[in-house]
Amino acid sequence: MSVQKAIDQLKPQFRGQILTPADGGYDAARKVYNGMIDKRPGAIARCVDVADVIAAVHAAREQDVLVAIRGGGHNAGGLGICDGGLVIDLSLMRSVRVKPAARTARAEGGCTGGDVDHATHGFGMATPTGTISTTGIAGLTLGGGIGHLSRSYGLTIDNLLAVDVVLADGSFVTASAEENPDLYWAVRGGGGNFGVVTSFLFRLHPVKMVNAGPTFWPLDQTPQVMKAYREFITQAPEDVSGFFAFLTVPPVPLFPTDLHGKKMCAVIWCSTAAPEKADKVTKAMRSVGKPALDHVGPMPFPVMQSLFDPLYPTGMQWYWRADFFKEISDASIPVHQKFAEALPTGHSTMHMYPINGAVQRVDNTDTAFSYRDALLAGVIVGVDPDPKNKEKITNWTKAYYDAIHPHSAGGAYVNFMMEEGQDRVKASFRDNYDRLAAIKKNYDPTNFFRVNQNIKPA
Ligand SMILES: Cc1cc2nc3c(=O)[nH]c(=O)nc-3n(C[C@H](O)[C@H](O)[C@H](O)COP(=O)(O)OP(=O)(O)OC[C@H]3O[C@@H](n4cnc5c(N)ncnc54)[C@H](O)[C@@H]3O)c2cc1C
């Protein structure tokens, strides 16, 4: 394995930038979103087009070099980068082309959610993505894609019409319902296991304004709020949504100063229904107990999509653990409350995203995403800007996870996982794992693409 030989082979054919540890810009380019990750690749190939990606795959394979694929660099486990080896970095490939009449958008593999929202909003449309706009569309989509629009329009993969992929042998294919349907099935939830996706074709929906914002309650009302939320979210119409959260009120002018620094339970609303309908449907839930704040109203969709960006800039310490939940059981509520009271830092949080509604109109075996029978995708997130607090946030997250996992459905959303080993990967793909392994064998028999939540070739 020689990275230098791979670089020598790649250079004459490459239009983008190749950065090695000797180059200025290398340190900036190897940084990823999670400040805990400190990996040093042998080289970073910053591709500008599909030909660059093809050349990089050939060079790495022929010189037997480990490869990581980087989209938005948001993977908390650091799976968009590697130690030694070659990073195929798509972060310069960020164009989006909207076809308004066809209601589609084609996004290049390095786009962020914000790139897609910006381009589609201009046409009064959107596709479901995530809740922080700096997240890469590639990793997010390939793992499933959960966000504010999930209940209305499904997961991101439910709106994925086609992908262009550079396979491990360097060949370029399209996967869709008509072409390579097995690959199309696998990339909808199976992660970056099957090749480098250079572009995504998404279905768009008419979404311009949403009715959105938070309702906060003091933590001592957690049991009442959680019980009301689990009833509410099971019955709410698909165009009304909100995720449950524990958080500390940030010290920003948006919130009254007497709430700053207070730990709260919350519902963060985002509904595609008309404001009158959204208000009517959510009114009873927003009036449960004694809310400390209720700040919900119409706003442009991209504003909601980027509302939390300033709170979560790149480079913070980040450790998370996840589970799917079929219910919020009575027995789990005191566990949640105990760990909410112990939120270790102001940025640390716990979210439960609803994945019923439109998500459940697709079966578990229709795509590789295998937990559509769950009600909620939960994630416990330890976050802090200060590396000195790394252990504190990690310990809280692990302890919370250990205590709540027995109340879960068993597996987790792969995009909310750290590197947690093969058993956890299998638990998350459950009955779909064997089919994924067979498809992996077909498209990547040597496991060339293995820096990911890895599916081993069957
Ligand atoms: C602050 C924050 C908020 C988040 N919010 C949400 C959310 O609301 N909803 C949600 O569903 N997820 C969310 N996530 C999780 C997110 O989906 C994953 O972290 C995802 O892996 C990020 O994708 P990326 O392209 O940015 O990551 P990267 O680190 O670049 O890559 C992640 C993985 O995807 C693979 N990959 C990346 N690009 C490609 C490509 N072009 N072709 C093939 N494989 C590729 C990589 O090999 C790697 O295994 C969030 C993450 C963070 C840190």
Coordinates of C-alpha atoms and ligand atoms in Angstrom, one line a residue:
M1 CA 0.0 0.0 0.0
S2 CA 1.5 3.3 -1.1
V3 CA -0.3 6.6 -0.9
Q4 CA 2.6 8.2 -2.8
K5 CA 2.2 5.8 -5.7
A6 CA -1.5 6.5 -5.7
I7 CA -0.8 10.3 -5.8
D8 CA 1.7 9.9 -8.6
Q9 CA -0.8 7.9 -10.6
L10 CA -3.6 10.4 -9.9
K11 CA -1.9 13.7 -10.5
P12 CA -1.8 13.8 -14.3
Q13 CA -5.5 13.0 -14.6
F14 CA -6.8 15.2 -11.7
R15 CA -8.4 18.6 -12.0
G16 CA -9.1 19.3 -8.3
Q17 CA -6.6 19.6 -5.5
I18 CA -4.5 16.9 -3.9
L19 CA -3.3 17.8 -0.4
T20 CA -0.7 15.9 1.5
P21 CA 0.7 16.6 5.0
A22 CA 3.4 18.7 3.4
D23 CA 0.8 21.1 1.8
G24 CA -0.7 24.3 3.3
G25 CA -4.4 23.7 3.6
Y26 CA -4.0 20.0 4.6
D27 CA -4.8 20.7 8.2
A28 CA -7.9 22.7 7.4
A29 CA -9.0 20.0 4.9
R30 CA -8.6 17.1 7.3
K31 CA -10.8 18.8 9.9
V32 CA -14.3 17.4 10.2
Y33 CA -17.4 18.6 12.0
N34 CA -16.7 16.7 15.2
G35 CA -13.8 18.3 17.0
M36 CA -13.0 15.0 18.8
I37 CA -11.9 13.4 15.5
D38 CA -8.2 14.0 14.7
K39 CA -7.3 11.7 11.8
R40 CA -4.4 12.2 9.4
P41 CA -5.0 10.8 5.9
G42 CA -2.0 10.2 3.6
A43 CA -3.7 12.5 1.1
I44 CA -6.9 14.3 0.4
A45 CA -8.2 14.3 -3.2
R46 CA -10.5 17.3 -3.5
C47 CA -12.5 16.3 -6.6
V48 CA -14.2 18.8 -8.8
D49 CA -16.0 16.4 -11.1
V50 CA -17.0 12.8 -11.7
A51 CA -13.8 12.2 -13.8
D52 CA -11.8 13.2 -10.7
V53 CA -13.7 10.7 -8.6
I54 CA -13.2 7.9 -11.1
A55 CA -9.5 8.6 -11.3
A56 CA -9.2 8.6 -7.5
V57 CA -11.0 5.3 -7.2
H58 CA -8.7 3.7 -9.8
A59 CA -5.5 5.1 -8.2
A60 CA -6.5 3.9 -4.7
R61 CA -7.6 0.5 -5.8
E62 CA -4.6 -0.2 -8.0
Q63 CA -2.1 1.0 -5.3
D64 CA -4.1 -0.9 -2.6
V65 CA -4.7 2.3 -0.6
L66 CA -7.5 2.6 2.1
V67 CA -10.2 5.0 1.0
A68 CA -12.6 7.2 2.9
I69 CA -15.4 9.2 1.2
R70 CA -16.1 12.7 2.4
G71 CA -19.4 14.5 1.7
G72 CA -20.3 17.1 4.3
G73 CA -17.8 15.8 6.9
H74 CA -20.6 15.7 9.6
N75 CA -20.3 12.1 10.5
A76 CA -19.8 12.1 14.3
G77 CA -17.9 8.9 14.3
G78 CA -15.5 10.5 11.8
L79 CA -16.3 8.1 8.9
G80 CA -15.7 10.8 6.3
I81 CA -12.0 10.6 6.9
C82 CA -9.3 8.0 7.7
D83 CA -5.8 7.6 9.2
G84 CA -3.4 7.1 6.4
G85 CA -5.0 6.3 3.0
L86 CA -6.8 8.6 0.6
V87 CA -9.8 10.7 1.3
I88 CA -12.0 11.1 -1.8
D89 CA -13.4 14.5 -0.8
L90 CA -16.5 15.8 -2.7
S91 CA -16.9 19.0 -0.7
L92 CA -16.1 21.1 -3.8
M93 CA -18.9 19.5 -5.8
R94 CA -21.9 21.4 -4.6
S95 CA -24.1 22.4 -7.5
V96 CA -27.9 21.8 -7.5
R97 CA -30.1 21.9 -10.5
V98 CA -33.8 22.3 -10.1
K99 CA -36.3 21.3 -12.7
P100 CA -39.5 23.0 -11.5
A101 CA -41.9 21.5 -14.0
A102 CA -40.7 17.9 -13.2
R103 CA -40.5 18.8 -9.5
T104 CA -37.0 17.4 -9.2
A105 CA -33.6 18.6 -8.0
R106 CA -30.2 17.0 -8.9
A107 CA -27.6 17.7 -6.2
E108 CA -23.9 16.9 -6.4
G109 CA -22.4 14.6 -3.8
G110 CA -20.7 17.3 -1.8
C111 CA -23.8 19.4 -1.2
T112 CA -25.0 20.3 2.2
G113 CA -28.7 20.4 3.2
G114 CA -28.5 24.2 3.1
D115 CA -27.3 24.0 -0.6
V116 CA -30.4 22.0 -1.5
D117 CA -32.8 24.1 0.6
H118 CA -31.4 27.3 -0.9
A119 CA -31.8 26.1 -4.5
T120 CA -35.2 24.6 -4.1
H121 CA -36.7 27.3 -2.0
G122 CA -36.3 29.7 -4.9
F123 CA -38.9 27.6 -6.7
G124 CA -41.2 27.3 -3.6
M125 CA -40.3 23.7 -3.2
A126 CA -38.3 21.4 -0.8
T127 CA -37.3 17.8 -0.3
P128 CA -37.0 16.3 3.2
T129 CA -33.5 16.5 4.7
G130 CA -32.1 17.1 8.2
T131 CA -32.4 19.7 10.9
I132 CA -28.9 21.4 10.7
S133 CA -28.3 22.9 7.3
T134 CA -24.5 22.3 7.3
T135 CA -24.9 18.5 7.3
G136 CA -23.8 16.8 4.1
I137 CA -26.6 15.6 1.9
A138 CA -24.6 12.5 0.9
G139 CA -24.1 10.8 4.2
L140 CA -27.5 11.9 5.4
T141 CA -29.4 10.6 2.4
L142 CA -27.4 7.3 2.2
G143 CA -28.3 6.5 5.8
G144 CA -32.0 7.4 5.4
G145 CA -32.5 11.1 6.2
I146 CA -34.7 12.1 9.1
G147 CA -35.9 15.7 9.5
H148 CA -38.8 18.1 9.9
L149 CA -40.6 17.0 6.8
S150 CA -40.4 13.2 7.5
R151 CA -44.0 12.9 8.7
S152 CA -45.3 14.9 5.8
Y153 CA -43.2 13.5 3.0
G154 CA -41.1 10.6 4.3
L155 CA -37.4 10.0 4.8
T156 CA -34.9 11.6 2.4
I157 CA -34.6 8.2 0.7
D158 CA -38.3 8.1 0.0
N159 CA -37.8 11.1 -2.2
L160 CA -34.6 9.8 -3.9
L161 CA -35.4 9.0 -7.5
A162 CA -31.9 8.1 -8.7
V163 CA -28.2 8.2 -7.9
D164 CA -25.0 8.3 -10.0
V165 CA -22.4 6.1 -8.5
V166 CA -18.7 5.4 -9.1
L167 CA -18.2 1.7 -8.1
A168 CA -15.1 0.1 -6.6
D169 CA -13.9 -1.0 -10.1
G170 CA -14.1 2.6 -11.2
S171 CA -17.1 2.1 -13.4
F172 CA -19.9 4.7 -13.4
V173 CA -23.5 3.6 -13.1
T174 CA -26.9 5.0 -12.4
A175 CA -29.2 3.3 -9.9
S176 CA -33.0 3.9 -9.9
A177 CA -36.2 1.9 -10.0
E178 CA -35.4 1.1 -13.7
E179 CA -31.6 0.7 -13.6
N180 CA -29.6 -1.4 -11.2
P181 CA -32.7 -1.7 -8.9
D182 CA -30.7 -3.8 -6.3
L183 CA -28.2 -1.0 -5.9
Y184 CA -31.0 1.5 -5.7
W185 CA -32.5 -0.5 -2.9
A186 CA -29.2 -0.7 -1.0
V187 CA -28.2 2.9 -1.2
R188 CA -31.5 3.9 0.3
G189 CA -30.3 3.3 3.9
G190 CA -27.2 1.2 3.4
G191 CA -24.8 4.1 3.7
G192 CA -21.6 4.7 1.7
N193 CA -20.9 0.9 1.4
F194 CA -21.5 0.6 -2.4
G195 CA -19.6 3.3 -4.1
V196 CA -19.0 7.1 -4.3
V197 CA -22.3 8.8 -5.1
T198 CA -21.6 11.7 -7.3
S199 CA -25.1 13.0 -7.7
F200 CA -28.6 12.5 -6.2
L201 CA -31.9 13.1 -8.0
F202 CA -34.6 14.1 -5.5
R203 CA -38.4 14.5 -5.8
L204 CA -39.6 18.0 -4.6
H205 CA -42.8 19.0 -2.8
P206 CA -44.5 22.4 -2.7
V207 CA -43.1 23.7 0.7
K208 CA -42.3 27.4 1.1
M209 CA -43.5 28.4 4.6
V210 CA -43.8 26.2 7.7
N211 CA -45.4 26.8 11.0
A212 CA -42.5 26.3 13.4
G213 CA -40.7 27.1 16.6
P214 CA -40.4 25.7 20.1
T215 CA -42.6 25.1 23.2
F216 CA -40.6 24.7 26.4
W217 CA -41.6 23.3 29.8
P218 CA -39.6 23.2 33.0
L219 CA -38.1 19.7 33.6
D220 CA -40.3 18.9 36.5
Q221 CA -43.2 18.6 34.0
T222 CA -41.4 16.0 32.0
P223 CA -43.7 13.1 32.8
Q224 CA -46.8 15.0 31.9
V225 CA -45.3 16.4 28.7
M226 CA -43.8 13.1 27.5
K227 CA -47.1 11.3 28.1
A228 CA -49.1 13.9 26.2
Y229 CA -46.5 14.0 23.4
R230 CA -46.6 10.2 22.8
E231 CA -50.4 10.4 22.4
F232 CA -50.3 13.5 20.3
I233 CA -47.6 12.3 17.8
T234 CA -49.3 9.0 17.3
Q235 CA -52.5 10.6 16.2
A236 CA -51.4 13.9 14.6
P237 CA -52.1 14.4 10.9
E238 CA -49.1 13.9 8.7
D239 CA -48.7 17.6 7.9
V240 CA -48.2 18.5 11.5
S241 CA -45.0 17.6 13.2
G242 CA -42.6 18.3 16.1
F243 CA -39.8 16.5 17.7
F244 CA -39.3 16.0 21.5
A245 CA -36.1 17.4 23.1
F246 CA -34.3 18.0 26.4
L247 CA -32.2 21.1 26.2
T248 CA -30.7 24.1 28.0
V249 CA -32.2 27.4 26.9
P250 CA -29.3 29.2 25.0
P251 CA -28.5 32.7 26.2
V252 CA -29.6 34.4 23.0
P253 CA -32.0 37.4 22.5
L254 CA -34.6 35.1 21.0
F255 CA -35.4 33.8 24.5
P256 CA -36.3 35.8 27.6
T257 CA -33.3 36.3 29.9
D258 CA -35.0 34.6 32.9
L259 CA -35.0 31.4 30.9
H260 CA -31.3 31.5 29.8
G261 CA -29.4 28.5 31.1
K262 CA -32.5 26.7 32.3
K263 CA -32.9 23.0 31.5
M264 CA -36.2 22.3 29.8
C265 CA -38.1 19.6 28.0
A266 CA -39.4 20.8 24.6
V267 CA -41.2 20.2 21.4
I268 CA -39.7 21.8 18.4
W269 CA -42.5 22.2 15.9
C270 CA -42.4 22.2 12.2
S271 CA -45.6 21.7 10.3
T272 CA -46.3 22.0 6.6
A273 CA -50.0 22.5 7.3
A274 CA -51.5 26.0 6.9
P275 CA -50.9 28.0 10.1
E276 CA -54.6 28.0 11.2
K277 CA -54.7 24.2 10.9
A278 CA -51.3 23.7 12.6
D279 CA -52.3 26.0 15.4
K280 CA -55.6 24.2 15.9
V281 CA -54.1 20.7 15.9
T282 CA -51.2 21.6 18.2
K283 CA -53.0 23.9 20.6
A284 CA -53.9 21.2 23.2
M285 CA -50.4 19.8 23.3
R286 CA -48.8 23.3 23.5
S287 CA -51.1 24.0 26.5
V288 CA -50.2 20.9 28.5
G289 CA -49.1 21.8 32.1
K290 CA -47.5 25.2 32.3
P291 CA -45.3 26.0 29.3
A292 CA -42.4 28.3 30.1
L293 CA -42.4 29.5 26.5
D294 CA -44.4 28.9 23.3
H295 CA -42.9 30.6 20.3
V296 CA -44.5 29.1 17.2
G297 CA -45.4 30.9 13.9
P298 CA -45.0 31.0 10.2
M299 CA -41.4 31.2 8.8
P300 CA -39.7 30.4 5.5
F301 CA -38.6 26.7 5.5
P302 CA -34.9 27.4 5.1
V303 CA -35.0 29.7 8.2
M304 CA -36.3 26.7 10.2
Q305 CA -33.7 24.4 8.6
S306 CA -30.9 26.6 9.7
L307 CA -32.3 27.9 13.0
F308 CA -29.9 25.8 15.1
D309 CA -26.8 26.3 12.9
P310 CA -25.3 29.1 15.1
L311 CA -25.7 27.0 18.2
Y312 CA -23.9 24.1 16.7
P313 CA -20.9 25.4 14.7
T314 CA -18.3 23.1 13.4
G315 CA -15.4 21.9 15.6
M316 CA -17.2 21.2 18.9
Q317 CA -16.6 18.0 20.9
W318 CA -19.4 15.7 19.9
Y319 CA -20.3 12.2 21.2
W320 CA -23.7 10.6 20.6
R321 CA -25.6 7.4 21.0
A322 CA -28.9 6.4 19.5
D323 CA -31.8 4.0 19.5
F324 CA -35.2 3.6 17.8
F325 CA -38.2 3.5 20.1
K326 CA -41.6 2.0 19.4
E327 CA -43.1 3.9 22.3
I328 CA -42.3 6.1 25.2
S329 CA -43.1 3.6 28.0
D330 CA -44.1 4.7 31.5
A331 CA -41.0 2.9 32.8
S332 CA -38.7 4.9 30.6
I333 CA -39.9 8.3 31.6
P334 CA -38.1 8.5 35.0
V335 CA -34.9 7.4 33.3
H336 CA -35.2 10.2 30.7
Q337 CA -36.0 12.7 33.5
K338 CA -33.0 11.7 35.6
F339 CA -30.5 12.2 32.7
A340 CA -32.2 15.4 31.5
E341 CA -31.6 16.8 35.0
A342 CA -28.0 15.8 34.6
L343 CA -27.5 17.4 31.1
P344 CA -23.7 17.9 31.4
T345 CA -23.2 21.1 29.3
G346 CA -25.3 23.8 27.7
H347 CA -25.1 22.3 24.2
S348 CA -25.8 18.7 25.3
T349 CA -29.3 17.5 24.3
M350 CA -31.6 14.6 23.6
H351 CA -33.9 14.5 20.6
M352 CA -36.6 12.1 19.6
Y353 CA -37.7 12.5 16.0
P354 CA -41.0 11.1 14.9
I355 CA -40.8 8.6 12.0
N356 CA -44.4 7.7 11.6
G357 CA -46.8 9.4 9.2
A358 CA -45.5 9.2 5.6
V359 CA -42.4 7.2 6.6
Q360 CA -44.6 4.3 7.5
R361 CA -46.3 4.3 4.1
V362 CA -43.2 2.4 2.9
D363 CA -42.4 -1.1 4.2
N364 CA -39.3 -2.1 6.2
T365 CA -38.1 -4.3 3.2
D366 CA -38.8 -1.7 0.5
T367 CA -35.5 0.1 1.2
A368 CA -32.5 -0.8 3.3
F369 CA -33.7 1.4 6.1
S370 CA -35.2 -1.2 8.4
Y371 CA -36.9 0.5 11.4
R372 CA -40.1 2.0 9.9
D373 CA -42.1 0.3 12.5
A374 CA -40.5 2.5 15.2
L375 CA -42.3 5.6 16.3
L376 CA -39.2 7.7 17.2
A377 CA -35.5 7.9 16.3
G378 CA -33.8 8.9 19.5
V379 CA -30.4 10.4 19.9
I380 CA -28.5 11.4 23.0
V381 CA -25.9 14.1 22.2
G382 CA -23.1 15.2 24.4
V383 CA -21.7 18.4 23.0
D384 CA -19.3 21.1 24.2
P385 CA -16.8 23.6 22.7
D386 CA -14.1 22.8 25.2
P387 CA -12.0 19.6 24.6
K388 CA -11.5 19.5 28.4
N389 CA -15.1 18.4 28.7
K390 CA -14.7 15.5 26.3
E391 CA -14.9 12.8 29.0
K392 CA -17.8 14.5 30.8
I393 CA -20.0 14.6 27.8
T394 CA -19.0 11.1 26.7
N395 CA -19.7 9.6 30.2
W396 CA -23.1 11.2 30.4
T397 CA -24.1 10.0 26.9
K398 CA -22.9 6.4 27.6
A399 CA -24.6 6.2 31.0
Y400 CA -27.9 7.6 29.6
Y401 CA -27.7 5.2 26.6
D402 CA -27.0 2.2 28.9
A403 CA -30.0 3.1 31.1
I404 CA -32.5 3.8 28.2
H405 CA -31.4 1.1 25.7
P406 CA -33.5 -1.6 27.5
H407 CA -36.6 0.5 26.7
S408 CA -35.7 0.7 23.0
A409 CA -36.6 -1.2 19.9
G410 CA -33.0 -2.6 19.7
G411 CA -31.2 -1.0 16.8
A412 CA -30.3 2.6 16.0
Y413 CA -30.3 5.0 13.0
V414 CA -26.9 4.4 11.5
N415 CA -26.4 8.1 11.0
F416 CA -26.7 8.7 14.7
M417 CA -24.0 6.2 15.6
M418 CA -20.4 6.4 16.5
E419 CA -18.1 3.5 15.5
E420 CA -19.8 0.9 17.6
G421 CA -18.9 -2.4 16.1
Q422 CA -20.4 -5.0 13.8
D423 CA -23.1 -6.3 16.2
R424 CA -24.6 -2.8 16.4
V425 CA -24.5 -2.4 12.6
K426 CA -26.3 -5.7 12.2
A427 CA -28.9 -4.7 14.9
S428 CA -29.6 -1.5 13.0
F429 CA -30.1 -3.2 9.6
R430 CA -31.7 -6.3 11.2
D431 CA -33.6 -8.4 8.6
N432 CA -32.2 -6.3 5.7
Y433 CA -28.5 -7.1 6.6
D434 CA -28.2 -10.3 4.6
R435 CA -29.7 -8.8 1.5
L436 CA -27.3 -5.8 1.9
A437 CA -24.3 -8.2 2.3
A438 CA -25.3 -10.0 -0.9
I439 CA -25.5 -6.7 -2.9
K440 CA -22.2 -5.6 -1.3
K441 CA -20.6 -8.8 -2.6
N442 CA -21.9 -8.0 -6.1
Y443 CA -20.8 -4.4 -6.2
D444 CA -17.8 -4.3 -3.8
P445 CA -16.5 -7.8 -3.3
T446 CA -13.2 -6.8 -1.7
N447 CA -14.9 -4.3 0.7
F448 CA -12.9 -1.5 -0.9
F449 CA -15.4 1.0 0.7
R450 CA -15.1 0.1 4.3
V451 CA -14.8 3.4 6.2
N452 CA -18.5 3.5 7.0
Q453 CA -21.0 1.5 9.1
N454 CA -19.7 -1.4 7.3
I455 CA -21.6 -4.2 5.6
K456 CA -19.3 -7.1 5.0
P457 CA -19.6 -8.8 1.5
A458 CA -21.5 -12.1 1.9
Ligands
LIG1 C1 -25.0 18.6 13.8 C2 -25.6 17.4 13.1 C3 -26.9 17.4 12.8 C4 -27.5 16.3 12.2 N1 -28.8 16.2 11.9 C5 -29.4 15.2 11.3 C6 -30.7 15.2 10.9 O1 -31.5 16.1 11.2 N2 -31.2 14.1 10.3 C7 -30.4 13.0 9.9 O2 -30.9 12.1 9.3 N3 -29.1 13.0 10.2 C8 -28.6 14.1 10.9 N4 -27.2 14.1 11.2 C9 -26.5 12.8 10.9 C10 -25.9 12.9 9.6 O3 -26.9 12.4 8.7 C11 -24.7 11.9 9.5 O4 -23.7 12.4 10.4 C12 -24.1 11.8 8.1 O5 -23.2 10.8 8.1 C13 -23.5 13.1 7.6 O6 -23.2 13.0 6.2 P1 -21.9 13.9 5.7 O7 -22.0 13.7 4.2 O8 -22.0 15.2 6.2 O9 -20.8 13.1 6.4 P2 -19.3 12.6 6.0 O10 -18.6 12.6 7.3 O11 -18.7 13.3 4.9 O12 -19.6 11.1 5.6 C14 -20.4 10.2 6.3 C15 -20.5 8.8 5.7 O13 -21.1 8.9 4.5 C16 -20.3 8.4 3.4 N5 -20.3 9.3 2.3 C17 -20.2 10.6 2.4 N6 -20.3 11.2 1.1 C18 -20.5 10.1 0.3 C19 -20.7 10.0 -1.1 N7 -20.8 11.1 -1.9 N8 -20.9 8.8 -1.6 C20 -20.9 7.7 -0.8 N9 -20.7 7.7 0.5 C21 -20.5 8.9 1.1 C22 -18.9 8.3 4.0 O14 -18.2 7.2 3.5 C23 -19.2 8.1 5.5 O15 -19.3 6.8 5.8 C24 -26.7 15.2 11.8 C25 -25.3 15.2 12.1 C26 -24.8 16.3 12.8 C27 -23.3 16.3 13.2

